[in-house]
Amino acid sequence: MAKTDEAGAGTEVGYEQARDELIEVVRRLEMGGTTLEESLALWERGEELAKVCRRWLEGARARLNAALGEGEGEQG
């Protein structure tokens, strides 16, 4: 799994890392106590992380479908 710098720059954040950071973003937003500017920044980061997670899950789904399709071809 590829890693990025602490700022989370880049698109090679692993699924687990993105998921964990997204959980933390949601927790901070639910706690409140942040300024509007901070809340907007957290929300934007959460959206980015959700997209990363979605891409990882879609990739995993495609790989599973490909593997299942190959397995069916060998049986018939």
GROMACS .gro file of N, CA and C in nm:
model
  228
    1MET      N    1   0.085  -0.118   0.000
    1MET     CA    2   0.000   0.000   0.000
    1MET      C    3   0.089   0.124   0.000
    2ALA      N    4   0.066   0.215  -0.092
    2ALA     CA    5   0.148   0.336  -0.103
    2ALA      C    6   0.111   0.435   0.006
    3LYS      N    7   0.210   0.511   0.047
    3LYS     CA    8   0.187   0.611   0.151
    3LYS      C    9   0.218   0.749   0.096
    4THR      N   10   0.160   0.849   0.160
    4THR     CA   11   0.186   0.987   0.123
    4THR      C   12   0.237   1.063   0.244
    5ASP      N   13   0.266   1.190   0.226
    5ASP     CA   14   0.312   1.270   0.338
    5ASP      C   15   0.200   1.293   0.437
    6GLU      N   16   0.234   1.350   0.551
    6GLU     CA   17   0.136   1.372   0.659
    6GLU      C   18   0.020   1.460   0.618
    7ALA      N   19   0.040   1.550   0.523
    7ALA     CA   20  -0.067   1.640   0.480
    7ALA      C   21  -0.172   1.566   0.399
    8GLY      N   22  -0.142   1.443   0.357
    8GLY     CA   23  -0.238   1.365   0.281
    8GLY      C   24  -0.240   1.401   0.135
    9ALA      N   25  -0.137   1.471   0.087
    9ALA     CA   26  -0.133   1.510  -0.053
    9ALA      C   27  -0.116   1.388  -0.140
   10GLY      N   28  -0.166   1.396  -0.260
   10GLY     CA   29  -0.152   1.286  -0.354
   10GLY      C   30  -0.273   1.196  -0.352
   11THR      N   31  -0.279   1.108  -0.448
   11THR     CA   32  -0.394   1.020  -0.460
   11THR      C   33  -0.361   0.877  -0.420
   12GLU      N   34  -0.240   0.852  -0.368
   12GLU     CA   35  -0.200   0.717  -0.336
   12GLU      C   36  -0.219   0.684  -0.188
   13VAL      N   37  -0.316   0.745  -0.127
   13VAL     CA   38  -0.349   0.714   0.012
   13VAL      C   39  -0.417   0.578   0.013
   14GLY      N   40  -0.377   0.493   0.104
   14GLY     CA   41  -0.439   0.361   0.114
   14GLY      C   42  -0.581   0.370   0.167
   15TYR      N   43  -0.659   0.267   0.140
   15TYR     CA   44  -0.799   0.266   0.181
   15TYR      C   45  -0.812   0.283   0.333
   16GLU      N   46  -0.736   0.203   0.409
   16GLU     CA   47  -0.748   0.208   0.554
   16GLU      C   48  -0.710   0.344   0.609
   17GLN      N   49  -0.604   0.403   0.554
   17GLN     CA   50  -0.561   0.536   0.599
   17GLN      C   51  -0.669   0.640   0.569
   18ALA      N   52  -0.725   0.636   0.449
   18ALA     CA   53  -0.830   0.731   0.411
   18ALA      C   54  -0.954   0.711   0.497
   19ARG      N   55  -0.991   0.585   0.521
   19ARG     CA   56  -1.109   0.555   0.604
   19ARG      C   57  -1.090   0.606   0.745
   20ASP      N   58  -0.972   0.580   0.803
   20ASP     CA   59  -0.946   0.624   0.941
   20ASP      C   60  -0.948   0.775   0.952
   21GLU      N   61  -0.888   0.843   0.854
   21GLU     CA   62  -0.888   0.989   0.858
   21GLU      C   63  -1.029   1.043   0.839
   22LEU      N   64  -1.108   0.979   0.754
   22LEU     CA   65  -1.246   1.021   0.732
   22LEU      C   66  -1.327   1.006   0.861
   23ILE      N   67  -1.306   0.899   0.933
   23ILE     CA   68  -1.374   0.880   1.062
   23ILE      C   69  -1.339   0.993   1.157
   24GLU      N   70  -1.211   1.031   1.160
   24GLU     CA   71  -1.167   1.139   1.248
   24GLU      C   72  -1.230   1.273   1.205
   25VAL      N   73  -1.238   1.297   1.075
   25VAL     CA   74  -1.301   1.421   1.026
   25VAL      C   75  -1.446   1.427   1.069
   26VAL      N   76  -1.518   1.318   1.052
   26VAL     CA   77  -1.659   1.314   1.091
   26VAL      C   78  -1.673   1.336   1.242
   27ARG      N   79  -1.586   1.272   1.319
   27ARG     CA   80  -1.591   1.288   1.465
   27ARG      C   81  -1.572   1.435   1.503
   28ARG      N   82  -1.475   1.500   1.441
   28ARG     CA   83  -1.448   1.641   1.473
   28ARG      C   84  -1.565   1.730   1.433
   29LEU      N   85  -1.626   1.701   1.318
   29LEU     CA   86  -1.741   1.781   1.275
   29LEU      C   87  -1.859   1.761   1.370
   30GLU      N   88  -1.882   1.638   1.414
   30GLU     CA   89  -1.994   1.610   1.503
   30GLU      C   90  -1.973   1.672   1.642
   31MET      N   91  -1.847   1.682   1.686
   31MET     CA   92  -1.819   1.743   1.816
   31MET      C   93  -1.853   1.891   1.817
   32GLY      N   94  -1.837   1.955   1.703
   32GLY     CA   95  -1.861   2.099   1.698
   32GLY      C   96  -1.743   2.174   1.758
   33GLY      N   97  -1.766   2.301   1.786
   33GLY     CA   98  -1.663   2.381   1.847
   33GLY      C   99  -1.558   2.432   1.750
   34THR      N  100  -1.581   2.413   1.621
   34THR     CA  101  -1.488   2.464   1.522
   34THR      C  102  -1.548   2.587   1.456
   35THR      N  103  -1.461   2.669   1.403
   35THR     CA  104  -1.509   2.787   1.331
   35THR      C  105  -1.570   2.744   1.199
   36LEU      N  106  -1.641   2.835   1.136
   36LEU     CA  107  -1.699   2.805   1.006
   36LEU      C  108  -1.590   2.767   0.906
   37GLU      N  109  -1.480   2.842   0.908
   37GLU     CA  110  -1.368   2.814   0.817
   37GLU      C  111  -1.312   2.674   0.841
   38GLU      N  112  -1.292   2.637   0.968
   38GLU     CA  113  -1.241   2.505   1.001
   38GLU      C  114  -1.339   2.396   0.960
   39SER      N  115  -1.467   2.420   0.984
   39SER     CA  116  -1.569   2.323   0.947
   39SER      C  117  -1.573   2.300   0.796
   40LEU      N  118  -1.563   2.408   0.720
   40LEU     CA  119  -1.561   2.395   0.574
   40LEU      C  120  -1.438   2.318   0.527
   41ALA      N  121  -1.323   2.346   0.587
   41ALA     CA  122  -1.201   2.275   0.550
   41ALA      C  123  -1.213   2.127   0.583
   42LEU      N  124  -1.270   2.095   0.698
   42LEU     CA  125  -1.290   1.955   0.736
   42LEU      C  126  -1.387   1.887   0.640
   43TRP      N  127  -1.495   1.955   0.607
   43TRP     CA  128  -1.593   1.897   0.515
   43TRP      C  129  -1.530   1.869   0.380
   44GLU      N  130  -1.450   1.964   0.329
   44GLU     CA  131  -1.383   1.945   0.200
   44GLU      C  132  -1.287   1.827   0.205
   45ARG      N  133  -1.212   1.816   0.314
   45ARG     CA  134  -1.121   1.703   0.330
   45ARG      C  135  -1.199   1.573   0.337
   46GLY      N  136  -1.310   1.573   0.407
   46GLY     CA  137  -1.395   1.455   0.414
   46GLY      C  138  -1.444   1.411   0.278
   47GLU      N  139  -1.483   1.507   0.195
   47GLU     CA  140  -1.528   1.475   0.059
   47GLU      C  141  -1.415   1.410  -0.021
   48GLU      N  142  -1.294   1.464  -0.009
   48GLU     CA  143  -1.178   1.407  -0.079
   48GLU      C  144  -1.152   1.264  -0.033
   49LEU      N  145  -1.156   1.244   0.097
   49LEU     CA  146  -1.131   1.111   0.153
   49LEU      C  147  -1.238   1.012   0.112
   50ALA      N  148  -1.363   1.056   0.108
   50ALA     CA  149  -1.471   0.968   0.065
   50ALA      C  150  -1.450   0.925  -0.080
   51LYS      N  151  -1.402   1.016  -0.165
   51LYS     CA  152  -1.373   0.981  -0.304
   51LYS      C  153  -1.261   0.879  -0.314
   52VAL      N  154  -1.158   0.895  -0.230
   52VAL     CA  155  -1.047   0.800  -0.229
   52VAL      C  156  -1.100   0.661  -0.191
   53CYS      N  157  -1.179   0.654  -0.085
   53CYS     CA  158  -1.237   0.527  -0.042
   53CYS      C  159  -1.323   0.465  -0.151
   54ARG      N  160  -1.404   0.548  -0.216
   54ARG     CA  161  -1.490   0.500  -0.323
   54ARG      C  162  -1.408   0.440  -0.438
   55ARG      N  163  -1.298   0.508  -0.474
   55ARG     CA  164  -1.212   0.457  -0.583
   55ARG      C  165  -1.151   0.323  -0.545
   56TRP      N  166  -1.104   0.311  -0.420
   56TRP     CA  167  -1.047   0.184  -0.376
   56TRP      C  168  -1.152   0.072  -0.381
   57LEU      N  169  -1.272   0.102  -0.333
   57LEU     CA  170  -1.376   0.000  -0.331
   57LEU      C  171  -1.421  -0.038  -0.472
   58GLU      N  172  -1.432   0.060  -0.561
   58GLU     CA  173  -1.467   0.030  -0.700
   58GLU      C  174  -1.359  -0.054  -0.767
   59GLY      N  175  -1.232  -0.023  -0.737
   59GLY     CA  176  -1.122  -0.103  -0.791
   59GLY      C  177  -1.126  -0.245  -0.740
   60ALA      N  178  -1.154  -0.261  -0.612
   60ALA     CA  179  -1.164  -0.395  -0.554
   60ALA      C  180  -1.279  -0.472  -0.617
   61ARG      N  181  -1.392  -0.404  -0.637
   61ARG     CA  182  -1.508  -0.468  -0.700
   61ARG      C  183  -1.474  -0.513  -0.842
   62ALA      N  184  -1.404  -0.428  -0.917
   62ALA     CA  185  -1.367  -0.462  -1.054
   62ALA      C  186  -1.273  -0.583  -1.056
   63ARG      N  187  -1.179  -0.586  -0.962
   63ARG     CA  188  -1.086  -0.700  -0.956
   63ARG      C  189  -1.160  -0.829  -0.922
   64LEU      N  190  -1.254  -0.821  -0.828
   64LEU     CA  191  -1.333  -0.940  -0.793
   64LEU      C  192  -1.417  -0.988  -0.911
   65ASN      N  193  -1.481  -0.893  -0.979
   65ASN     CA  194  -1.562  -0.930  -1.095
   65ASN      C  195  -1.477  -0.993  -1.204
   66ALA      N  196  -1.357  -0.939  -1.225
   66ALA     CA  197  -1.267  -0.995  -1.325
   66ALA      C  198  -1.225  -1.136  -1.285
   67ALA      N  199  -1.192  -1.155  -1.158
   67ALA     CA  200  -1.149  -1.287  -1.111
   67ALA      C  201  -1.264  -1.386  -1.121
   68LEU      N  202  -1.385  -1.344  -1.086
   68LEU     CA  203  -1.500  -1.432  -1.096
   68LEU      C  204  -1.529  -1.465  -1.242
   69GLY      N  205  -1.513  -1.368  -1.329
   69GLY     CA  206  -1.536  -1.392  -1.472
   69GLY      C  207  -1.434  -1.488  -1.529
   70GLU      N  208  -1.309  -1.479  -1.488
   70GLU     CA  209  -1.206  -1.571  -1.533
   70GLU      C  210  -1.233  -1.711  -1.482
   71GLY      N  211  -1.279  -1.722  -1.359
   71GLY     CA  212  -1.309  -1.853  -1.301
   71GLY      C  213  -1.423  -1.922  -1.373
   72GLU      N  214  -1.524  -1.846  -1.415
   72GLU     CA  215  -1.637  -1.903  -1.488
   72GLU      C  216  -1.592  -1.952  -1.625
   73GLY      N  217  -1.503  -1.880  -1.688
   73GLY     CA  218  -1.454  -1.918  -1.820
   73GLY      C  219  -1.377  -2.049  -1.817
   74GLU      N  220  -1.307  -2.075  -1.709
   74GLU     CA  221  -1.227  -2.197  -1.696
   74GLU      C  222  -1.316  -2.318  -1.667
   75GLN      N  223  -1.430  -2.298  -1.602
   75GLN     CA  224  -1.517  -2.409  -1.566
   75GLN      C  225  -1.599  -2.458  -1.684
   76GLY      N  226  -1.630  -2.369  -1.777
   76GLY     CA  227  -1.722  -2.406  -1.885
   76GLY      C  228  -1.655  -2.449  -2.001
   0.00000   0.00000   0.00000
